[in-house]
Short mmCIF file of C-alpha atoms and ligand atoms in Angstrom, two decimals:
data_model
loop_
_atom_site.label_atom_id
_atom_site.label_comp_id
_atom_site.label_asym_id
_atom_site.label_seq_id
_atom_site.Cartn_x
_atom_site.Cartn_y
_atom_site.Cartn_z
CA UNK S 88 -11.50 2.99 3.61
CA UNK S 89 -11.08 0.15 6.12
CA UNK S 90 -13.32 -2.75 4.28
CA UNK S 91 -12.42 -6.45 4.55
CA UNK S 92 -14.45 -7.18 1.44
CA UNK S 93 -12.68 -5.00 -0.07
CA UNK S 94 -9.23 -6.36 1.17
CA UNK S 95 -10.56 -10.07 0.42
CA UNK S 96 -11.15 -8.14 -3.71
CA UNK S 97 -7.55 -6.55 -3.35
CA UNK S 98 -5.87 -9.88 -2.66
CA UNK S 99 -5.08 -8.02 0.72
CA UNK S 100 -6.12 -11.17 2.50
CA UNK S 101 -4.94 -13.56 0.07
CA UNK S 102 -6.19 -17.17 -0.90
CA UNK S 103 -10.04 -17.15 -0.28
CA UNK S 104 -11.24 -16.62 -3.48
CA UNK S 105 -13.49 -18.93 -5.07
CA UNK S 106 -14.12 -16.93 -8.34
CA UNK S 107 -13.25 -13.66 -9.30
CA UNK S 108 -14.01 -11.63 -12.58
CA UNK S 109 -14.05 -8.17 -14.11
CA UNK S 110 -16.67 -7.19 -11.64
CA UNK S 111 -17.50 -9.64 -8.71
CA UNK S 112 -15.91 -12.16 -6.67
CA UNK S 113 -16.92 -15.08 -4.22
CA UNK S 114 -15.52 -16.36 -1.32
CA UNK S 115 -16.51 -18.76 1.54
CA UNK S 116 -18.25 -17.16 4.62
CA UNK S 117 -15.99 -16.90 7.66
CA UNK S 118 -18.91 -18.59 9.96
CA UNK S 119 -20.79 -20.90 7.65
CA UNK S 120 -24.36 -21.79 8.63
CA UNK S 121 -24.47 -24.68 6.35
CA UNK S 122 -22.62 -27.34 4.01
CA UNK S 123 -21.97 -24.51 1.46
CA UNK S 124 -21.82 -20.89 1.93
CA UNK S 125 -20.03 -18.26 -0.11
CA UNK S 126 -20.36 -14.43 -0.21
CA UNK S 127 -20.64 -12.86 -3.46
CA UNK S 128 -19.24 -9.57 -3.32
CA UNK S 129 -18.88 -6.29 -5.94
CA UNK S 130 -15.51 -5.36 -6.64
CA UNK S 131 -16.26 -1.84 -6.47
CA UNK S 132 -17.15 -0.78 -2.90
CA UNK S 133 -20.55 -0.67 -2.58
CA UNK S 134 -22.28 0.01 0.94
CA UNK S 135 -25.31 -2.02 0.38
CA UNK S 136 -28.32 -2.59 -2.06
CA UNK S 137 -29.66 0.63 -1.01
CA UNK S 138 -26.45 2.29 -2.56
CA UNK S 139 -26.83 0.97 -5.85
CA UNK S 140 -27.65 3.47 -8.61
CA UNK S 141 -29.14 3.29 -11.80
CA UNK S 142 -26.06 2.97 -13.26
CA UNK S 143 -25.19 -0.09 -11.10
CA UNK S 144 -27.78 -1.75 -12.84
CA UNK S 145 -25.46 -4.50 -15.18
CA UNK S 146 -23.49 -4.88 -12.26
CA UNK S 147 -26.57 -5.98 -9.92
CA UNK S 148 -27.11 -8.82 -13.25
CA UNK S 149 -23.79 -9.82 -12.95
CA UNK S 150 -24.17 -10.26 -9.09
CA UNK S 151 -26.79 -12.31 -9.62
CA UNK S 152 -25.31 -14.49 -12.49
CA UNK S 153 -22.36 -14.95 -10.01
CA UNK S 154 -25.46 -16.87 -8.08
CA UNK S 155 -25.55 -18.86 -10.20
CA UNK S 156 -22.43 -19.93 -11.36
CA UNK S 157 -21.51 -20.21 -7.46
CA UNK S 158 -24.13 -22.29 -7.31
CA UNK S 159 -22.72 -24.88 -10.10
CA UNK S 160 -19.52 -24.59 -8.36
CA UNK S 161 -20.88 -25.87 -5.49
CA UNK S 162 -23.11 -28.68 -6.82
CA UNK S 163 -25.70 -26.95 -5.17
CA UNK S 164 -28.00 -26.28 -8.17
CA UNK S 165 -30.08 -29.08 -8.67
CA UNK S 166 -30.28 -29.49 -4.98
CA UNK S 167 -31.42 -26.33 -4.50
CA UNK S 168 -30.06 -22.72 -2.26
CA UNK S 169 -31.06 -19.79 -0.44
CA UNK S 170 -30.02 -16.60 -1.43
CA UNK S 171 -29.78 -13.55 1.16
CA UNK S 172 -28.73 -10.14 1.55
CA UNK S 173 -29.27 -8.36 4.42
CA UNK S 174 -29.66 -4.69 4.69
CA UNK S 175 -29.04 -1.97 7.20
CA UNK S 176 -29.47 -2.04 10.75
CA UNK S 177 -32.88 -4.07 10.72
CA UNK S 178 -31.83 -6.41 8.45
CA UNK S 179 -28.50 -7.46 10.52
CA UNK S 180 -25.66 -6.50 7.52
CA UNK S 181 -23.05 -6.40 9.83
CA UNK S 182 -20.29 -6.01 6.72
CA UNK S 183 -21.14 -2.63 4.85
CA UNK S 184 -19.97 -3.91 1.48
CA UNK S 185 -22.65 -5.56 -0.59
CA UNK S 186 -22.55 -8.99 -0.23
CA UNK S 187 -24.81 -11.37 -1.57
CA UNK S 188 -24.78 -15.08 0.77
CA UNK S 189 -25.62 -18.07 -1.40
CA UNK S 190 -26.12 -20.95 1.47
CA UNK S 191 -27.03 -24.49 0.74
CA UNK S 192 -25.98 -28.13 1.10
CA UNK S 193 -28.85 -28.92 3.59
CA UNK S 194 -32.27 -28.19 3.00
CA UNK S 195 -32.61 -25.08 4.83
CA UNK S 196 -35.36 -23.92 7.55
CA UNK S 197 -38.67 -22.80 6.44
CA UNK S 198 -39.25 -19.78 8.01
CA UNK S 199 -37.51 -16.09 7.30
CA UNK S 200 -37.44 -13.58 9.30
P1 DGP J 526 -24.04 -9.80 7.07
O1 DGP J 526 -24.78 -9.92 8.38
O2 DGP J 526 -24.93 -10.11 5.90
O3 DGP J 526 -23.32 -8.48 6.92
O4 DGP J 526 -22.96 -10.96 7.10
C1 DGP J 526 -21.60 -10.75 7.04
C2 DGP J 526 -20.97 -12.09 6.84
O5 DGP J 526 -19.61 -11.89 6.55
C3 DGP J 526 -21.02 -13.00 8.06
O6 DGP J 526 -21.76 -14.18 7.73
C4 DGP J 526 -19.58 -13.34 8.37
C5 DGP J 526 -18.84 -12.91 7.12
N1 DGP J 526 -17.53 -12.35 7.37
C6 DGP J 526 -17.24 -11.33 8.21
N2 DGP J 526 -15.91 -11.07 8.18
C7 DGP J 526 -15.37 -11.95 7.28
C8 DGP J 526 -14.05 -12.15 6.82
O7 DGP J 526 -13.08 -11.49 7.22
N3 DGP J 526 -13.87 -13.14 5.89
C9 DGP J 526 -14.92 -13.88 5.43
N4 DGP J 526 -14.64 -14.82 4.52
N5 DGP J 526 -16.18 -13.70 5.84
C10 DGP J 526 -16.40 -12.74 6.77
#
């Protein structure tokens, strides 16, 4: 499978990541739209969130921990983030490999959507 998260993962495109465990890793995001903004990513390929199964279920926790320590990394936690993952065609993913963008540094726009 052609997948650039998953060639980020593989060390395929070496030197971007920013953390890296058992099951996730982070990286910075190619166009940032603020101060800080990483992609957290599965290691396993996963399509999106509406891939996940049941028995993803420890991995979506540790996806979301991964927030968090991202987060801390950043010096972005007391300030305060926005956390985002898009979905299929109506929600713009444009990279079909879960990815989870943690964006902050500035306070961000009000409105979604
Ligand atoms: P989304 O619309 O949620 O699928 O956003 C995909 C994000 O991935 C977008 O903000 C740009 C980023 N991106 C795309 N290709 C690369 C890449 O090769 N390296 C990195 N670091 N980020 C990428």
């Amino acid at each position: 499978m052609d997948c650039i998260f998953c060639k980020i993962v593989n060390d395929e495109i070496p030197g971007q990541l920013l953390l890296r465990d058992e099951y996730v890793c982070a990286f910075r995001d190619i166009n940032p739209v603020a101060p800080s903004h990483v992609l957290i990513v599965p290691n396993k390929h996963v399509d999106s969130i509406d891939s996940l199964s049941t028995e993803d279920a420890g991995l979506a926790g540790k996806l979301l921990l991964a927030v968090k320590e991202i987060a801390r990394m950043e010096n972005i936690a007391s300030s305060g983030y926005r956390v985002i993952v898009n979905n299929g065609v109506d929600g713009h993913q444009e990279v079909q490999h879960l990815h989870i963008h943690v964006i902050g540094g500035a306070p961000m726009q009000h409105q979604l959507g």
